[in-house]
Tab-separated table of C-alpha atoms and ligand atoms in Angstrom:
chain	number	residue	atom	x	y	z
F	1	MET	CA	18.270	4.755	95.149
F	2	ILE	CA	20.310	3.576	98.078
F	3	LYS	CA	21.934	0.288	96.734
F	4	LEU	CA	22.297	-2.399	99.626
F	5	LYS	CA	25.483	-4.279	99.361
F	6	THR	CA	25.540	-8.369	99.654
F	7	ALA	CA	27.549	-9.883	102.347
F	8	GLU	CA	29.908	-11.118	99.407
F	9	GLU	CA	30.429	-7.446	98.439
F	10	ILE	CA	31.002	-6.121	101.734
F	11	GLU	CA	33.925	-9.073	102.015
F	12	LYS	CA	35.362	-7.664	98.962
F	13	MET	CA	34.993	-4.005	100.198
F	14	LYS	CA	36.800	-5.217	103.658
F	15	ARG	CA	39.667	-6.582	101.456
F	16	GLY	CA	39.818	-3.127	99.863
F	17	GLY	CA	39.276	-1.371	102.895
F	18	GLU	CA	42.630	-2.909	104.547
F	19	ILE	CA	44.842	-2.017	101.460
F	20	LEU	CA	43.475	1.619	101.751
F	21	SER	CA	44.163	1.877	105.505
F	22	ARG	CA	47.362	0.269	104.957
F	23	THR	CA	48.406	2.763	102.432
F	24	LEU	CA	47.123	5.932	104.370
F	25	SER	CA	49.207	4.806	107.221
F	26	LEU	CA	52.312	4.386	105.163
F	27	ILE	CA	51.560	8.307	103.746
F	28	ALA	CA	50.822	9.501	107.015
F	29	LYS	CA	54.455	8.454	108.369
F	30	ALA	CA	55.921	9.880	105.128
F	31	CYS	CA	54.250	13.431	106.145
F	32	VAL	CA	57.264	15.040	107.324
F	33	PRO	CA	58.927	18.490	106.745
F	34	GLY	CA	60.325	18.327	103.316
F	35	ALA	CA	58.410	15.817	101.703
F	36	ASN	CA	56.578	16.670	98.604
F	37	THR	CA	53.136	16.013	97.617
F	38	GLU	CA	53.892	14.122	94.664
F	39	ASP	CA	56.383	11.778	96.335
F	40	LEU	CA	53.338	11.110	98.932
F	41	ASP	CA	51.201	10.298	96.095
F	42	LYS	CA	53.466	7.894	94.554
F	43	ILE	CA	53.381	5.887	97.751
F	44	ALA	CA	49.557	5.512	96.982
F	45	ARG	CA	50.023	4.599	93.301
F	46	ASP	CA	52.772	2.170	93.975
F	47	GLU	CA	50.732	0.432	96.940
F	48	PHE	CA	47.639	0.056	94.931
F	49	GLU	CA	49.447	-1.153	91.724
F	50	LYS	CA	51.147	-3.905	93.960
F	51	ALA	CA	47.951	-5.007	95.473
F	52	GLY	CA	45.918	-5.370	92.092
F	53	GLY	CA	43.835	-1.891	92.968
F	54	LYS	CA	43.163	1.251	91.302
F	55	ALA	CA	43.054	4.847	92.632
F	56	SER	CA	39.541	5.745	92.636
F	57	PHE	CA	40.125	9.512	92.594
F	58	LEU	CA	42.650	9.719	89.637
F	59	ASN	CA	40.852	11.219	86.690
F	60	TYR	CA	37.372	11.203	88.659
F	61	GLN	CA	34.948	13.949	88.166
F	62	ILE	CA	32.400	14.933	90.644
F	63	HIS	CA	30.411	17.003	88.249
F	64	SER	CA	30.685	16.555	84.328
F	65	PHE	CA	32.088	19.830	84.252
F	66	ASP	CA	35.131	19.285	86.643
F	67	PRO	CA	38.489	18.971	85.150
F	68	PRO	CA	39.476	14.965	85.546
F	69	TYR	CA	41.393	14.832	89.395
F	70	PRO	CA	45.093	15.102	89.130
F	71	SER	CA	46.025	12.849	91.740
F	72	ALA	CA	45.289	9.488	93.468
F	73	VAL	CA	45.262	11.186	96.948
F	74	CYS	CA	43.923	14.685	98.052
F	75	ILE	CA	46.650	16.296	100.182
F	76	SER	CA	44.784	19.501	101.993
F	77	ILE	CA	46.982	21.652	103.922
F	78	ASN	CA	46.197	24.187	107.155
F	79	ASP	CA	43.138	26.207	105.759
F	80	GLU	CA	42.508	23.801	102.742
F	81	VAL	CA	39.705	21.607	103.678
F	82	VAL	CA	39.554	18.885	101.043
F	83	HIS	CA	40.489	18.030	97.277
F	84	GLY	CA	44.005	19.599	97.372
F	85	PRO	CA	45.596	17.925	94.550
F	86	ALA	CA	49.162	16.494	94.805
F	87	THR	CA	51.902	18.074	92.668
F	88	PRO	CA	55.690	17.992	92.881
F	89	ASN	CA	55.992	21.936	93.981
F	90	ARG	CA	54.157	21.612	97.006
F	91	VAL	CA	56.284	20.515	100.096
F	92	ILE	CA	55.076	19.788	103.852
F	93	LYS	CA	56.626	22.024	106.297
F	94	ASP	CA	56.835	21.854	110.010
F	95	GLY	CA	53.362	22.968	111.978
F	96	ASP	CA	51.467	21.773	108.951
F	97	VAL	CA	47.545	20.402	109.414
F	98	VAL	CA	47.711	18.113	106.478
F	99	LYS	CA	44.381	15.992	105.535
F	100	LEU	CA	44.932	13.048	103.608
F	101	ASP	CA	42.097	11.588	101.504
F	102	ILE	CA	42.295	8.429	99.528
F	103	GLY	CA	39.994	6.395	97.554
F	104	LEU	CA	40.399	2.535	95.820
F	105	TRP	CA	38.737	0.351	93.622
F	106	TYR	CA	39.621	-3.382	94.370
F	107	GLU	CA	37.607	-6.386	92.934
F	108	ASP	CA	35.112	-3.712	91.503
F	109	MET	CA	34.267	-2.102	94.773
F	110	ALA	CA	35.141	1.280	95.865
F	111	THR	CA	36.269	2.405	99.503
F	112	ASP	CA	36.922	5.833	100.545
F	113	MET	CA	38.881	7.208	103.905
F	114	ALA	CA	40.678	10.170	105.164
F	115	CYS	CA	42.622	11.442	108.155
F	116	THR	CA	44.323	14.559	109.484
F	117	VAL	CA	48.185	14.506	110.139
F	118	LEU	CA	49.779	17.138	112.566
F	119	VAL	CA	53.289	17.593	111.183
F	120	GLY	CA	55.742	18.793	114.149
F	121	ASN	CA	54.782	21.714	116.054
F	122	VAL	CA	51.480	22.523	115.329
F	123	PRO	CA	49.277	25.240	116.981
F	124	GLU	CA	47.508	23.860	120.036
F	125	VAL	CA	44.022	24.426	118.292
F	126	ALA	CA	44.942	22.185	115.429
F	127	ARG	CA	45.555	19.213	118.021
F	128	GLU	CA	42.268	19.686	119.623
F	129	LEU	CA	40.388	20.315	116.109
F	130	SER	CA	41.699	17.055	114.886
F	131	THR	CA	41.239	14.916	118.123
F	132	GLU	CA	37.530	16.359	118.473
F	133	THR	CA	36.663	15.841	114.888
F	134	LYS	CA	37.736	12.214	114.830
F	135	LYS	CA	35.881	11.858	118.471
F	136	ALA	CA	32.727	13.253	116.756
F	137	LEU	CA	32.886	10.791	113.901
F	138	GLN	CA	33.349	7.815	116.378
F	139	MET	CA	30.451	9.315	118.461
F	140	ALA	CA	28.064	9.380	115.252
F	141	LEU	CA	29.245	5.718	114.133
F	142	GLU	CA	27.650	4.670	117.663
F	143	THR	CA	24.135	5.958	116.434
F	144	ILE	CA	24.171	3.347	113.557
F	145	HIS	CA	22.304	0.360	113.197
F	146	GLU	CA	19.462	-1.009	111.096
F	147	GLY	CA	16.490	1.252	111.756
F	148	SER	CA	18.594	4.259	112.860
F	149	TRP	CA	18.136	7.882	111.396
F	150	LEU	CA	20.713	8.962	108.868
F	151	HIS	CA	20.111	12.405	110.078
F	152	ASP	CA	21.481	11.392	113.846
F	153	ILE	CA	24.998	11.069	112.212
F	154	GLY	CA	24.927	14.744	111.325
F	155	LYS	CA	23.350	15.901	114.530
F	156	THR	CA	25.467	13.994	116.680
F	157	ILE	CA	28.688	15.592	115.084
F	158	GLN	CA	27.176	19.156	115.111
F	159	ASP	CA	26.097	18.867	118.541
F	160	TYR	CA	29.275	17.763	119.779
F	161	LEU	CA	31.410	20.163	117.868
F	162	GLU	CA	29.697	23.453	117.581
F	163	PRO	CA	29.629	24.235	121.232
F	164	LYS	CA	33.461	23.864	121.037
F	165	GLY	CA	33.631	26.888	118.806
F	166	PHE	CA	34.472	25.016	115.628
F	167	GLY	CA	32.427	25.023	112.240
F	168	VAL	CA	31.036	21.856	110.506
F	169	VAL	CA	31.303	22.236	106.850
F	170	ARG	CA	27.816	22.154	105.110
F	171	ASP	CA	28.936	22.466	101.178
F	172	LEU	CA	30.396	19.017	101.278
F	173	VAL	CA	28.651	15.513	102.683
F	174	GLY	CA	29.354	12.332	103.319
F	175	HIS	CA	28.010	9.741	100.948
F	176	GLY	CA	27.169	6.116	100.132
F	177	VAL	CA	29.999	4.329	98.353
F	178	GLY	CA	30.866	0.816	97.043
F	179	HIS	CA	29.494	0.343	93.347
F	180	GLY	CA	30.560	4.130	92.797
F	181	VAL	CA	32.895	6.741	94.459
F	182	HIS	CA	29.795	8.652	95.364
F	183	GLU	CA	26.184	7.145	95.702
F	184	GLU	CA	23.216	8.207	97.094
F	185	PRO	CA	22.435	8.936	100.150
F	186	GLN	CA	24.232	12.238	100.929
F	187	ILE	CA	25.153	12.273	104.487
F	188	PRO	CA	25.349	15.878	106.163
F	189	HIS	CA	27.665	16.273	108.820
F	190	TYR	CA	24.947	18.666	110.252
F	191	HIS	CA	21.365	18.607	110.885
F	192	ASP	CA	18.525	20.683	109.354
F	193	ARG	CA	14.872	19.671	110.189
F	194	ARG	CA	13.889	20.278	106.300
F	195	MET	CA	16.104	17.364	105.131
F	196	ARG	CA	14.363	13.958	104.095
F	197	ALA	CA	14.442	11.541	107.035
F	198	ILE	CA	16.089	8.151	105.985
F	199	LYS	CA	16.290	5.203	107.829
F	200	LEU	CA	19.357	3.068	107.739
F	201	LYS	CA	19.153	-0.600	106.664
F	202	ALA	CA	21.778	-3.335	106.947
F	203	GLY	CA	23.966	-3.681	103.854
F	204	MET	CA	23.987	0.320	103.333
F	205	CYS	CA	27.647	1.225	102.871
F	206	LEU	CA	28.631	4.721	103.912
F	207	ALA	CA	31.343	7.001	103.790
F	208	ILE	CA	31.176	9.569	106.882
F	209	GLU	CA	33.630	12.436	106.750
F	210	PRO	CA	32.961	15.348	108.811
F	211	MET	CA	35.002	18.405	107.731
F	212	VAL	CA	35.549	20.528	110.358
F	213	THR	CA	37.022	23.900	111.051
F	214	ALA	CA	38.409	26.242	113.953
F	215	GLY	CA	36.352	29.055	112.749
F	216	ASP	CA	33.108	29.560	110.492
F	217	TRP	CA	31.816	26.383	108.536
F	218	GLN	CA	31.989	28.722	105.102
F	219	VAL	CA	34.136	27.385	102.439
F	220	THR	CA	35.051	28.327	98.853
F	221	GLN	CA	36.888	26.797	96.017
F	222	LYS	CA	40.389	27.910	94.667
F	223	ASP	CA	40.962	29.192	91.003
F	224	ASP	CA	42.521	25.448	90.564
F	225	GLY	CA	38.982	24.325	90.385
F	226	TRP	CA	39.395	21.654	93.161
F	227	THR	CA	40.932	22.610	96.545
F	228	ILE	CA	38.054	23.741	98.915
F	229	VAL	CA	39.532	26.459	101.360
F	230	THR	CA	37.986	27.973	104.605
F	231	LEU	CA	36.521	31.274	103.703
F	232	ASP	CA	37.877	33.097	107.105
F	233	LYS	CA	41.062	30.985	106.421
F	234	SER	CA	40.905	29.008	109.673
F	235	LEU	CA	42.403	25.744	110.032
F	236	ALA	CA	40.492	22.279	108.948
F	237	ALA	CA	40.498	18.668	110.080
F	238	HIS	CA	38.644	15.803	108.213
F	239	TRP	CA	38.630	12.104	109.129
F	240	GLU	CA	36.737	9.903	107.238
F	241	VAL	CA	35.635	5.828	107.200
F	242	THR	CA	33.857	3.656	105.227
F	243	ILE	CA	31.233	1.778	107.045
F	244	ALA	CA	28.703	-1.015	106.582
F	245	VAL	CA	25.271	-0.897	108.532
F	246	THR	CA	24.518	-4.169	110.275
F	247	HIS	CA	21.435	-5.281	112.077
F	248	ASP	CA	22.582	-4.034	115.684
F	249	GLY	CA	25.444	-1.614	114.508
F	250	TYR	CA	27.976	-1.165	111.995
F	251	GLU	CA	30.972	-2.807	110.464
F	252	LEU	CA	34.218	-0.902	109.795
F	253	ILE	CA	35.270	-1.387	106.370
F	254	THR	CA	38.320	0.734	106.709
F	255	PRO	CA	40.223	0.172	109.681
F	256	TRP	CA	41.511	3.457	111.250
F	257	PRO	CA	45.008	4.344	109.985
F	258	THR	CA	47.980	4.051	112.656
F	259	THR	CA	49.456	7.818	112.337
W	301	LIG	N1	36.698	11.328	99.385
W	301	LIG	C1	36.425	12.714	98.451
W	301	LIG	C2	35.002	12.769	98.731
W	301	LIG	O1	34.049	11.733	98.896
W	301	LIG	C3	36.639	12.291	97.105
W	301	LIG	C4	37.374	12.942	96.373
W	301	LIG	S1	36.977	13.195	94.957
W	301	LIG	C5	38.468	13.971	94.214
W	301	LIG	O2	34.436	13.845	98.753
W	301	LIG	F1	37.828	13.924	92.836
W	301	LIG	F2	38.790	15.226	94.799
W	301	LIG	F3	39.183	13.051	94.149
W	302	LIG	CO1	34.508	10.376	100.557
Protein backbone atom coordinates (compact mmCIF):
# COMPACT_ATOMS: atom_id res chain seq x y z
CA MET A 1 0.00 0.00 0.00
CA ILE A 2 1.33 3.43 -0.93
CA LYS A 3 0.67 5.85 1.91
CA LEU A 4 -0.23 9.39 0.89
CA LYS A 5 0.98 12.17 3.17
CA THR A 6 -1.17 15.06 4.37
CA ALA A 7 -0.16 18.69 3.78
CA GLU A 8 0.78 18.86 7.47
CA GLU A 9 2.99 15.78 7.22
CA ILE A 10 4.69 17.20 4.12
CA GLU A 11 5.40 20.44 6.04
CA LYS A 12 7.05 18.35 8.77
CA MET A 13 9.12 16.54 6.17
CA LYS A 14 10.19 19.86 4.65
CA ARG A 15 11.42 21.05 8.04
CA GLY A 16 13.35 17.79 8.36
CA GLY A 17 14.60 18.11 4.80
CA GLU A 18 16.08 21.55 5.54
CA ILE A 19 18.05 20.13 8.48
CA LEU A 20 19.13 17.14 6.42
CA SER A 21 20.32 19.21 3.48
CA ARG A 22 22.19 21.66 5.70
CA THR A 23 23.90 18.74 7.45
CA LEU A 24 24.82 17.03 4.19
CA SER A 25 26.34 20.29 2.90
CA LEU A 26 28.46 20.57 6.06
CA ILE A 27 29.72 17.00 5.68
CA ALA A 28 30.43 17.50 1.97
CA LYS A 29 32.60 20.54 2.80
CA ALA A 30 34.47 18.55 5.45
CA CYS A 31 35.20 15.80 2.92
CA VAL A 32 38.84 16.73 2.32
CA PRO A 33 42.01 14.62 2.11
CA GLY A 34 42.88 13.34 5.58
CA ALA A 35 39.32 13.51 6.99
CA ASN A 36 38.32 10.26 8.61
CA THR A 37 34.84 8.92 8.08
CA GLU A 38 34.05 8.64 11.79
CA ASP A 39 34.63 12.41 12.14
CA LEU A 40 32.35 13.05 9.16
CA ASP A 41 29.70 10.88 10.82
CA LYS A 42 30.01 12.88 14.03
CA ILE A 43 29.03 16.06 12.15
CA ALA A 44 25.70 14.42 11.34
CA ARG A 45 25.10 13.07 14.83
CA ASP A 46 25.88 16.50 16.36
CA GLU A 47 23.71 18.46 13.90
CA PHE A 48 20.79 16.09 14.36
CA GLU A 49 21.04 16.27 18.13
CA LYS A 50 21.13 20.09 18.07
CA ALA A 51 18.06 20.12 15.83
CA GLY A 52 16.13 17.61 17.93
CA GLY A 53 16.17 14.92 15.25
CA LYS A 54 17.54 11.39 15.02
CA ALA A 55 19.71 9.59 12.47
CA SER A 56 17.42 7.14 10.72
CA PHE A 57 20.17 4.87 9.36
CA LEU A 58 21.94 4.25 12.69
CA ASN A 59 20.98 0.69 13.80
CA TYR A 60 18.63 0.34 10.82
CA GLN A 61 18.11 -3.08 9.27
CA ILE A 62 16.87 -3.22 5.68
CA HIS A 63 16.06 -6.93 6.16
CA SER A 64 15.58 -8.64 9.52
CA PHE A 65 18.75 -10.69 8.90
CA ASP A 66 20.93 -7.58 8.39
CA PRO A 67 23.31 -6.52 11.17
CA PRO A 68 22.14 -3.13 12.60
CA TYR A 69 23.67 -0.35 10.50
CA PRO A 70 26.71 1.03 12.38
CA SER A 71 26.68 4.76 11.47
CA ALA A 72 24.48 7.78 10.79
CA VAL A 73 25.91 8.45 7.34
CA CYS A 74 26.73 5.99 4.57
CA ILE A 75 30.12 6.96 3.14
CA SER A 76 30.96 4.98 0.01
CA ILE A 77 34.22 5.64 -1.80
CA ASN A 78 35.21 5.07 -5.48
CA ASP A 79 33.94 1.61 -6.56
CA GLU A 80 31.73 1.47 -3.48
CA VAL A 81 28.22 2.45 -4.56
CA VAL A 82 26.19 2.74 -1.35
CA HIS A 83 25.93 1.63 2.31
CA GLY A 84 29.63 2.07 3.20
CA PRO A 85 29.73 2.40 7.01
CA ALA A 86 31.64 5.29 8.60
CA THR A 87 34.55 4.02 10.73
CA PRO A 88 37.60 5.72 12.33
CA ASN A 89 40.10 3.79 10.19
CA ARG A 90 38.79 5.02 6.85
CA VAL A 91 40.40 8.22 5.63
CA ILE A 92 39.44 10.35 2.60
CA LYS A 93 42.23 10.76 0.02
CA ASP A 94 42.86 13.18 -2.82
CA GLY A 95 41.12 11.88 -5.95
CA ASP A 96 38.36 10.02 -4.10
CA VAL A 97 34.79 9.92 -5.40
CA VAL A 98 32.77 10.00 -2.19
CA LYS A 99 29.06 9.22 -1.92
CA LEU A 100 27.38 10.60 1.19
CA ASP A 101 23.93 9.20 1.99
CA ILE A 102 22.02 10.38 5.03
CA GLY A 103 18.58 9.96 6.58
CA LEU A 104 16.74 11.78 9.37
CA TRP A 105 13.76 11.26 11.66
CA TYR A 106 12.25 14.65 12.51
CA GLU A 107 8.78 15.26 13.96
CA ASP A 108 8.10 11.55 13.40
CA MET A 109 8.74 11.79 9.67
CA ALA A 110 11.65 10.33 7.71
CA THR A 111 13.59 12.03 4.91
CA ASP A 112 16.50 10.70 2.86
CA MET A 113 19.09 12.23 0.53
CA ALA A 114 22.53 11.64 -0.98
CA CYS A 115 25.19 13.40 -3.01
CA THR A 116 28.52 12.70 -4.67
CA VAL A 117 31.61 14.67 -3.63
CA LEU A 118 34.68 14.86 -5.87
CA VAL A 119 37.75 15.24 -3.65
CA GLY A 120 40.58 17.17 -5.30
CA ASN A 121 42.09 15.68 -8.43
CA VAL A 122 39.56 13.08 -9.58
CA PRO A 123 39.68 11.23 -12.92
CA GLU A 124 37.86 13.15 -15.68
CA VAL A 125 35.25 10.38 -16.01
CA ALA A 126 34.27 10.86 -12.35
CA ARG A 127 33.29 14.47 -12.97
CA GLU A 128 31.17 13.51 -15.96
CA LEU A 129 29.63 10.56 -14.10
CA SER A 130 28.55 12.69 -11.14
CA THR A 131 27.32 15.63 -13.24
CA GLU A 132 25.31 13.40 -15.57
CA THR A 133 23.83 11.33 -12.73
CA LYS A 134 22.57 14.51 -11.06
CA LYS A 135 21.25 15.76 -14.39
CA ALA A 136 19.43 12.46 -15.03
CA LEU A 137 17.78 12.75 -11.62
CA GLN A 138 16.72 16.32 -12.40
CA MET A 139 15.30 15.21 -15.75
CA ALA A 140 13.40 12.37 -14.07
CA LEU A 141 11.89 14.83 -11.58
CA GLU A 142 10.48 16.86 -14.49
CA THR A 143 8.31 13.88 -15.52
CA ILE A 144 6.55 13.84 -12.13
CA HIS A 145 3.02 15.12 -11.48
CA GLU A 146 -0.32 13.73 -10.37
CA GLY A 147 -1.22 11.07 -12.93
CA SER A 148 2.29 10.57 -14.37
CA TRP A 149 3.75 7.07 -14.58
CA LEU A 150 6.22 5.91 -11.98
CA HIS A 151 8.17 4.01 -14.65
CA ASP A 152 8.87 7.25 -16.55
CA ILE A 153 11.29 8.10 -13.73
CA GLY A 154 13.50 5.08 -14.41
CA LYS A 155 13.02 5.25 -18.15
CA THR A 156 14.22 8.86 -18.25
CA ILE A 157 17.30 8.04 -16.17
CA GLN A 158 18.24 4.94 -18.15
CA ASP A 159 17.59 6.45 -21.58
CA TYR A 160 19.77 9.44 -20.74
CA LEU A 161 22.70 7.63 -19.11
CA GLU A 162 23.13 4.32 -20.93
CA PRO A 163 23.98 5.83 -24.34
CA LYS A 164 26.82 7.68 -22.58
CA GLY A 165 28.29 4.29 -21.64
CA PHE A 166 27.28 4.43 -17.97
CA GLY A 167 25.68 1.57 -16.03
CA VAL A 168 22.46 2.13 -14.08
CA VAL A 169 22.41 -0.07 -10.96
CA ARG A 170 19.37 -2.36 -10.84
CA ASP A 171 19.75 -4.29 -7.60
CA LEU A 172 18.94 -1.25 -5.48
CA VAL A 173 15.98 1.05 -6.04
CA GLY A 174 14.43 4.29 -4.84
CA HIS A 175 11.44 4.11 -2.53
CA GLY A 176 8.53 5.77 -0.81
CA VAL A 177 9.53 7.55 2.41
CA GLY A 178 7.94 9.43 5.31
CA HIS A 179 6.32 7.21 7.91
CA GLY A 180 9.19 4.78 7.46
CA VAL A 181 12.73 4.86 6.03
CA HIS A 182 11.66 2.59 3.18
CA GLU A 183 8.03 2.40 2.06
CA GLU A 184 6.21 1.34 -1.05
CA PRO A 185 6.52 1.89 -3.94
CA GLN A 186 9.90 0.66 -5.09
CA ILE A 187 11.32 3.01 -7.73
CA PRO A 188 13.69 1.33 -10.21
CA HIS A 189 16.07 3.73 -11.94
CA TYR A 190 15.80 1.66 -15.13
CA HIS A 191 12.82 0.48 -17.10
CA ASP A 192 11.46 -2.98 -17.65
CA ARG A 193 8.14 -3.52 -19.42
CA ARG A 194 7.27 -6.38 -17.05
CA MET A 195 7.02 -3.96 -14.12
CA ARG A 196 3.57 -3.20 -12.73
CA ALA A 197 2.41 0.21 -13.95
CA ILE A 198 1.81 2.67 -11.11
CA LYS A 199 0.28 6.13 -11.51
CA LEU A 200 1.61 8.82 -9.18
CA LYS A 201 -0.81 10.65 -6.90
CA ALA A 202 -0.45 13.98 -5.11
CA GLY A 203 0.79 13.35 -1.57
CA MET A 204 3.12 10.48 -2.46
CA CYS A 205 6.57 11.13 -0.98
CA LEU A 206 9.39 9.50 -2.90
CA ALA A 207 13.15 9.12 -2.45
CA ILE A 208 14.64 8.89 -5.93
CA GLU A 209 18.28 7.90 -5.95
CA PRO A 210 20.03 6.82 -9.15
CA MET A 211 23.21 4.85 -8.47
CA VAL A 212 25.31 4.95 -11.62
CA THR A 213 28.63 3.39 -12.63
CA ALA A 214 31.31 4.27 -15.15
CA GLY A 215 31.09 0.64 -16.33
CA ASP A 216 28.55 -2.17 -15.96
CA TRP A 217 25.46 -2.07 -13.78
CA GLN A 218 26.21 -5.25 -11.83
CA VAL A 219 27.05 -4.86 -8.14
CA THR A 220 27.96 -7.15 -5.27
CA GLN A 221 28.11 -6.90 -1.48
CA LYS A 222 31.34 -6.89 0.51
CA ASP A 223 31.98 -9.26 3.42
CA ASP A 224 31.08 -6.55 5.94
CA GLY A 225 27.45 -7.37 5.14
CA TRP A 226 26.72 -3.81 4.02
CA THR A 227 28.95 -2.12 1.47
CA ILE A 228 27.74 -2.47 -2.12
CA VAL A 229 30.55 -2.29 -4.74
CA THR A 230 30.59 -2.43 -8.53
CA LEU A 231 31.43 -5.92 -9.80
CA ASP A 232 33.84 -4.55 -12.44
CA LYS A 233 35.41 -2.14 -9.89
CA SER A 234 34.35 0.89 -11.93
CA LEU A 235 33.66 4.20 -10.19
CA ALA A 236 30.12 4.95 -8.99
CA ALA A 237 28.05 8.10 -8.40
CA HIS A 238 24.85 8.53 -6.35
CA TRP A 239 22.43 11.44 -6.05
CA GLU A 240 19.20 11.32 -4.06
CA VAL A 241 16.39 13.69 -3.14
CA THR A 242 13.09 13.26 -1.32
CA ILE A 243 10.13 14.86 -3.11
CA ALA A 244 6.35 15.11 -2.71
CA VAL A 245 4.15 14.62 -5.77
CA THR A 246 1.77 17.57 -6.33
CA HIS A 247 -1.11 18.20 -8.75
CA ASP A 248 1.06 19.86 -11.34
CA GLY A 249 4.55 18.68 -10.49
CA TYR A 250 6.56 17.97 -7.38
CA GLU A 251 7.80 19.73 -4.32
CA LEU A 252 11.45 19.30 -3.26
CA ILE A 253 11.52 18.15 0.38
CA THR A 254 15.33 17.93 0.64
CA PRO A 255 16.90 21.04 -0.98
CA TRP A 256 19.94 20.31 -3.15
CA PRO A 257 23.06 20.44 -1.01
CA THR A 258 25.68 23.10 -1.61
CA THR A 259 28.88 21.14 -2.26
N1 LIG B 1 19.44 5.83 1.60
C1 LIG B 1 19.64 4.43 1.73
C2 LIG B 1 18.68 3.73 0.85
O1 LIG B 1 17.59 4.20 0.69
C3 LIG B 1 19.39 3.93 3.10
C4 LIG B 1 20.55 3.32 3.70
S1 LIG B 1 20.01 2.21 4.81
C5 LIG B 1 21.31 1.88 5.74
O2 LIG B 1 19.02 2.70 0.33
F1 LIG B 1 20.90 0.98 6.56
F2 LIG B 1 22.31 1.48 4.99
F3 LIG B 1 21.65 2.93 6.38
CO1 LIG C 1 17.07 6.13 -0.02
